[in-house]
XYZ file of C-alpha atoms in Angstrom:
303
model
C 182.816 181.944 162.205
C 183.823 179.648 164.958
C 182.006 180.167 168.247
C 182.810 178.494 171.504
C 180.421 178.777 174.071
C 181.686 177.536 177.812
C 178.938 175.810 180.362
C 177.074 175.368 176.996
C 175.863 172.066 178.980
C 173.719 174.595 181.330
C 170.623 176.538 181.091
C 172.109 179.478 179.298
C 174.910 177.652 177.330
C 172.763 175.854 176.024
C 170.023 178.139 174.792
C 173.309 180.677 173.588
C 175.001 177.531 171.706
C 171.621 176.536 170.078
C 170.829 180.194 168.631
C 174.370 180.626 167.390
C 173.622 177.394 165.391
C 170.665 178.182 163.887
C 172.168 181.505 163.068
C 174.390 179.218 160.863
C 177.634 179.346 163.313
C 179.652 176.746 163.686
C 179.673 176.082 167.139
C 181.847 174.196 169.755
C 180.555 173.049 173.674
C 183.344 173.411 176.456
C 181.781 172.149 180.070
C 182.508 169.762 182.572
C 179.761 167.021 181.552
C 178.613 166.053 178.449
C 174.881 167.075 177.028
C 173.306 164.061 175.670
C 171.818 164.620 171.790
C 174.148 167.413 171.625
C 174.079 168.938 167.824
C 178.269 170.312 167.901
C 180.829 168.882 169.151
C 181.461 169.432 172.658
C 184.403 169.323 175.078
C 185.515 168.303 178.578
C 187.068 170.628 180.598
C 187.498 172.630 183.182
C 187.875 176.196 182.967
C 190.758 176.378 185.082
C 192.755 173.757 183.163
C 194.286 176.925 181.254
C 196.683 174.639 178.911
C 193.751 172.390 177.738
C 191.252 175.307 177.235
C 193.982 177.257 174.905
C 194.510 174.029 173.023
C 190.514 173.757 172.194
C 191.051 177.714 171.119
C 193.758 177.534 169.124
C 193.157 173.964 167.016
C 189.697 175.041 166.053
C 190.267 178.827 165.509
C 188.015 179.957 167.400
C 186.592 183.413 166.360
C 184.856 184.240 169.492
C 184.006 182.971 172.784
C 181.068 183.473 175.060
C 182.058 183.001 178.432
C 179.018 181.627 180.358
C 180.541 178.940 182.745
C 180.567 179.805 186.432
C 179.188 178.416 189.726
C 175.671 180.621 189.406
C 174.030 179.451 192.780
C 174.718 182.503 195.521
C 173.859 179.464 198.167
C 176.657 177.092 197.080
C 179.227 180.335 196.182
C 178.473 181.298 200.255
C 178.765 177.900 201.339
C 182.031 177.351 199.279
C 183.259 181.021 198.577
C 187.149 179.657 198.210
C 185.362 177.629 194.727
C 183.545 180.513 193.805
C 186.397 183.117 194.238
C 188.111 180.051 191.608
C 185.698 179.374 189.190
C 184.093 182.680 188.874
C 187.269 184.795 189.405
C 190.106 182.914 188.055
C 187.861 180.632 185.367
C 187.085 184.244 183.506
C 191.023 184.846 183.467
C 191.796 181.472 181.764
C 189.117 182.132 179.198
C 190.933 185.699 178.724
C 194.365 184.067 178.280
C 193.092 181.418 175.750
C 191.347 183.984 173.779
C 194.538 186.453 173.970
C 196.873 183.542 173.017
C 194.790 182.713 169.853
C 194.039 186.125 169.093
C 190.522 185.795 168.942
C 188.257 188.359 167.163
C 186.204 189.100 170.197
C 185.249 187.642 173.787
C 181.746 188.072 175.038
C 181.942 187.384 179.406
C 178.960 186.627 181.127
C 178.322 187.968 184.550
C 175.471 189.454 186.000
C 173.766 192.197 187.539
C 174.634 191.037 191.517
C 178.331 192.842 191.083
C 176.628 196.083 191.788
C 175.878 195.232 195.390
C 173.671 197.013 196.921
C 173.371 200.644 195.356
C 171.381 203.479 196.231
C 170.647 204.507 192.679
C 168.366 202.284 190.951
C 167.818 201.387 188.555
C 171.688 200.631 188.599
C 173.544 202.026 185.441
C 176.688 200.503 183.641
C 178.899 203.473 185.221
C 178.132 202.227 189.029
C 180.910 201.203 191.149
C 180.867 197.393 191.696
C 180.178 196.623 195.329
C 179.925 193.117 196.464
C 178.922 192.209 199.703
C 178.675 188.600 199.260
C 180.890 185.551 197.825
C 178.697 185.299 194.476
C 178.854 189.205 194.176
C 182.806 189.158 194.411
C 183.561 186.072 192.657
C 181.967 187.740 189.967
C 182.884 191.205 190.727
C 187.162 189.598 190.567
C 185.609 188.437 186.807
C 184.757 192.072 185.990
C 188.181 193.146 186.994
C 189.933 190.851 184.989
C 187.971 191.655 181.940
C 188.376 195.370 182.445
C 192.276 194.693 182.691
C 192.602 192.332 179.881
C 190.574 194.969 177.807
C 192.905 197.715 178.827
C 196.564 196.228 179.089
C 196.075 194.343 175.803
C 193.510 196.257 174.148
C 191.283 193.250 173.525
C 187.691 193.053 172.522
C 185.578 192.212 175.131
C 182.809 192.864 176.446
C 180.823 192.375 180.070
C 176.693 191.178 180.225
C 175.345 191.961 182.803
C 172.112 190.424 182.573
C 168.981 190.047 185.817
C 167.146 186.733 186.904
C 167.138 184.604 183.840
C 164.148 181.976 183.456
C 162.867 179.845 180.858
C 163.052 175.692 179.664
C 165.534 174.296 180.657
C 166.232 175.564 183.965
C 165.915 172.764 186.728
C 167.248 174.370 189.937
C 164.350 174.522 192.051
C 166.047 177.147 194.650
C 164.860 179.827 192.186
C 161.944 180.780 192.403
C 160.752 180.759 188.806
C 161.140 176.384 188.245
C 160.109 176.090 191.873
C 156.847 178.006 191.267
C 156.412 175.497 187.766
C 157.255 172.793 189.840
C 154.302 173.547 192.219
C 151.757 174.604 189.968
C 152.154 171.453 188.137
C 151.808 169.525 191.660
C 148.938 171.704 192.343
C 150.505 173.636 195.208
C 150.947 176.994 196.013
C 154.301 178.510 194.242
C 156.655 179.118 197.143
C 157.756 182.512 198.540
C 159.986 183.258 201.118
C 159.145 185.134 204.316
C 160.288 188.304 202.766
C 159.148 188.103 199.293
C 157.541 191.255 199.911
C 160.414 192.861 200.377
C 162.617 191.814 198.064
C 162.591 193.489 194.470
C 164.554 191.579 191.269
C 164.401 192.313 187.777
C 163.168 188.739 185.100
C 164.815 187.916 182.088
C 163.922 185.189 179.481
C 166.564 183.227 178.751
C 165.446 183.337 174.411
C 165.716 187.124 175.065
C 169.075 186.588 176.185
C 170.312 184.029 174.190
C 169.395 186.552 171.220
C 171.297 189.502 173.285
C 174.268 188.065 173.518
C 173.921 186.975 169.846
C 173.721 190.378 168.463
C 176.391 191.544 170.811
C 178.578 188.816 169.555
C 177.962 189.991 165.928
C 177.736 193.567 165.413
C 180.255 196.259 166.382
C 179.163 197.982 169.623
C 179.222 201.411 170.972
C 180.307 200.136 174.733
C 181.852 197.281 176.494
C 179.313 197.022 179.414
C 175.789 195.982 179.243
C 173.291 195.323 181.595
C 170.529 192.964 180.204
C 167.522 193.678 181.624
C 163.842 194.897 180.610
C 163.433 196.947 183.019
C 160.801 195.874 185.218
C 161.603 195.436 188.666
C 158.988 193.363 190.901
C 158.458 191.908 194.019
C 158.918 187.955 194.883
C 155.358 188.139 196.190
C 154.098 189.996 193.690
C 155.862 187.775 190.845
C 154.060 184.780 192.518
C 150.701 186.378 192.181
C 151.614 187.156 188.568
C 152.486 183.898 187.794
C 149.343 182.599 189.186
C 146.941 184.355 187.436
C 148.628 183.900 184.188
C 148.663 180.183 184.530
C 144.750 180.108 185.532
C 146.393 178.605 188.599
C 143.539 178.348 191.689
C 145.862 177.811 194.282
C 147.574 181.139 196.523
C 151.254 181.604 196.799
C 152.870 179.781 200.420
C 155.353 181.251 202.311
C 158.029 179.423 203.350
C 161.156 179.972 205.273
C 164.311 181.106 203.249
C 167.472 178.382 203.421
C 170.381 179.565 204.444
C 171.831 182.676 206.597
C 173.485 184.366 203.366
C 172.264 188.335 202.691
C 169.787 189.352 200.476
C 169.557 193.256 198.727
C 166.576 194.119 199.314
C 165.499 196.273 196.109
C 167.634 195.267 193.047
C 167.035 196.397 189.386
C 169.512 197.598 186.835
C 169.028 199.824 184.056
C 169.071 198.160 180.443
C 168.577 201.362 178.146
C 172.271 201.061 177.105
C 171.455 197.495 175.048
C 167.749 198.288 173.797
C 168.477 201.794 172.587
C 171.338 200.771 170.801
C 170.051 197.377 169.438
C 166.504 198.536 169.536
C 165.422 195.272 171.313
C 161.691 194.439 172.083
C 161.681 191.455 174.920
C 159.111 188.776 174.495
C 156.393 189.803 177.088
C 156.210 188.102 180.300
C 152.844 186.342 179.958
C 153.953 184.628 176.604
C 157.497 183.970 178.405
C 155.545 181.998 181.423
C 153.255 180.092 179.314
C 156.168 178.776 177.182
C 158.325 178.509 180.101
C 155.246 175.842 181.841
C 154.503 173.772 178.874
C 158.169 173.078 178.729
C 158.114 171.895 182.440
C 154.827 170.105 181.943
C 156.195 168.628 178.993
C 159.009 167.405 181.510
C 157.290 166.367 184.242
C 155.061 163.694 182.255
């Protein structure tokens, strides 16, 4: 089957696109910039450019899509929320129309477990009402909504991941903590926490785990339309520093540093991910073998 993966030229695209291919897919790119030594053939375009994105769809019957483009920094969505509300909100609903003018087989949308908001049940179930309280949590909450009413009104196949913190190769923006603390332990310095790492609680996802998620949503019937992607495991930034250190043999303590930016942070965040493993009866690659792979891919990098 034809897969097109959007933002296949980013961190997830482009672990997504690669295990569709070696599944034996034949996959198409659609991003805004080219990926050099790319392995399909890959398009231009922005997600908003409705006309050009149905063309792509419709000339190389395109089976399914997986969704993953989208502005995915919550500093640049606060500083530019009008971009955000765009990209996020209205990018999902040109993907929607392309796949409902080429009546495609099914349409896997990427967004991720910050439209919850904060919620005083956790870990946060599929069922939750969406409450964003920030211009990344709406601009991805406004792609919910359009997903739930292109899934009602014209009865289409699609379905919502949800999925945590993703990490892994590949993933080069340093405001995160997880390539910021490979970043320093390669330098030899302390992996950076903000003043309130102790406070804040977020659930860790490796990026092969979810590359192979969404591949085994993509191609099996499913029981639901929502899924949070998650293993479950809630920790602390602190605490996740301290992890990493020890698992890296690293000598050198976590630094605390001040936090950029004035946007809000939920303090305790974790979603529950039972739905997906239960069905799919998913084991996730565990943390310490995640890590080690993760840092030989940066050192690898870095030389």
């Amino acid at each position: 089957m034809n897969i097109l993966i959007t933002g296949h030229s980013g961190f997830l695209g482009d672990h997504t696109a690669r295990y569709f291919q070696s599944k034996g897919h034949k996959v198409y790119g659609l991003s805004r910039s080219i990926r050099q030594n790319c392995e399909y053939q890959q398009y231009t375009a922005d997600i908003l450019d409705k006309n050009k994105v149905s063309q792509i769809v419709s000339e190389k019957f395109i089976g399914q899509i997986v969704h993953i483009a989208g502005k995915p920094i919550v500093a640049d969505c606060d500083k530019d929320p009008y971009n955000a509300f765009m990209i996020n909100g209205l990018g999902t609903a040109s993907i929607l129309e392309a796949a409902r003018y080429a009546n495609c087989k099914k349409t896997i949308v990427v967004e991720t477990d910050k439209v919850y908001g904060f919620q005083e049940q956790v870990p946060t179930k599929e069922d939750a009402e969406l409450k964003p309280n920030s211009p990344y949590e709406l601009s991805k909450a406004l792609s919910s909504q359009f997903c739930d009413f292109y899934r009602k009104h014209y009865s289409m196949d699609i379905v919502s991941v949800r999925p945590v913190n993703l990490f892994g190769e590949g993933d080069y923006s340093y405001s995160r903590i997880i390539p910021a603390s490979m970043h320093n332990v390669y330098e030899g310095k302390g992996i950076p926490v903000h003043e309130n790492g102790d406070k804040i609680f977020r659930d860790f996802l490796y990026v092969k785990d979810a590359a192979e998620m969404l591949y085994l949503l993509s191609t099996n019937e499913t029981k639901h339309k929502i899924y949070n992607l998650s293993s479950n495991s809630a920790i602390s930034i602190t605490e996740l520093a301290k992890q990493i250190t020890k698992i890296l043999n690293h000598n050198v303590s976590p630094i605390t540093i001040k936090k950029p930016g004035n946007y809000v942070e939920i303090p305790y965040q974790s979603i529950d991910g039972t739905r997906f493993t239960d069905e799919f009866d998913y084991e996730f690659t565990s943390f310490d073998i995640a890590i080690k792979e993760t840092y030989e891919s940066y050192r690898k990098s870095f030389l």
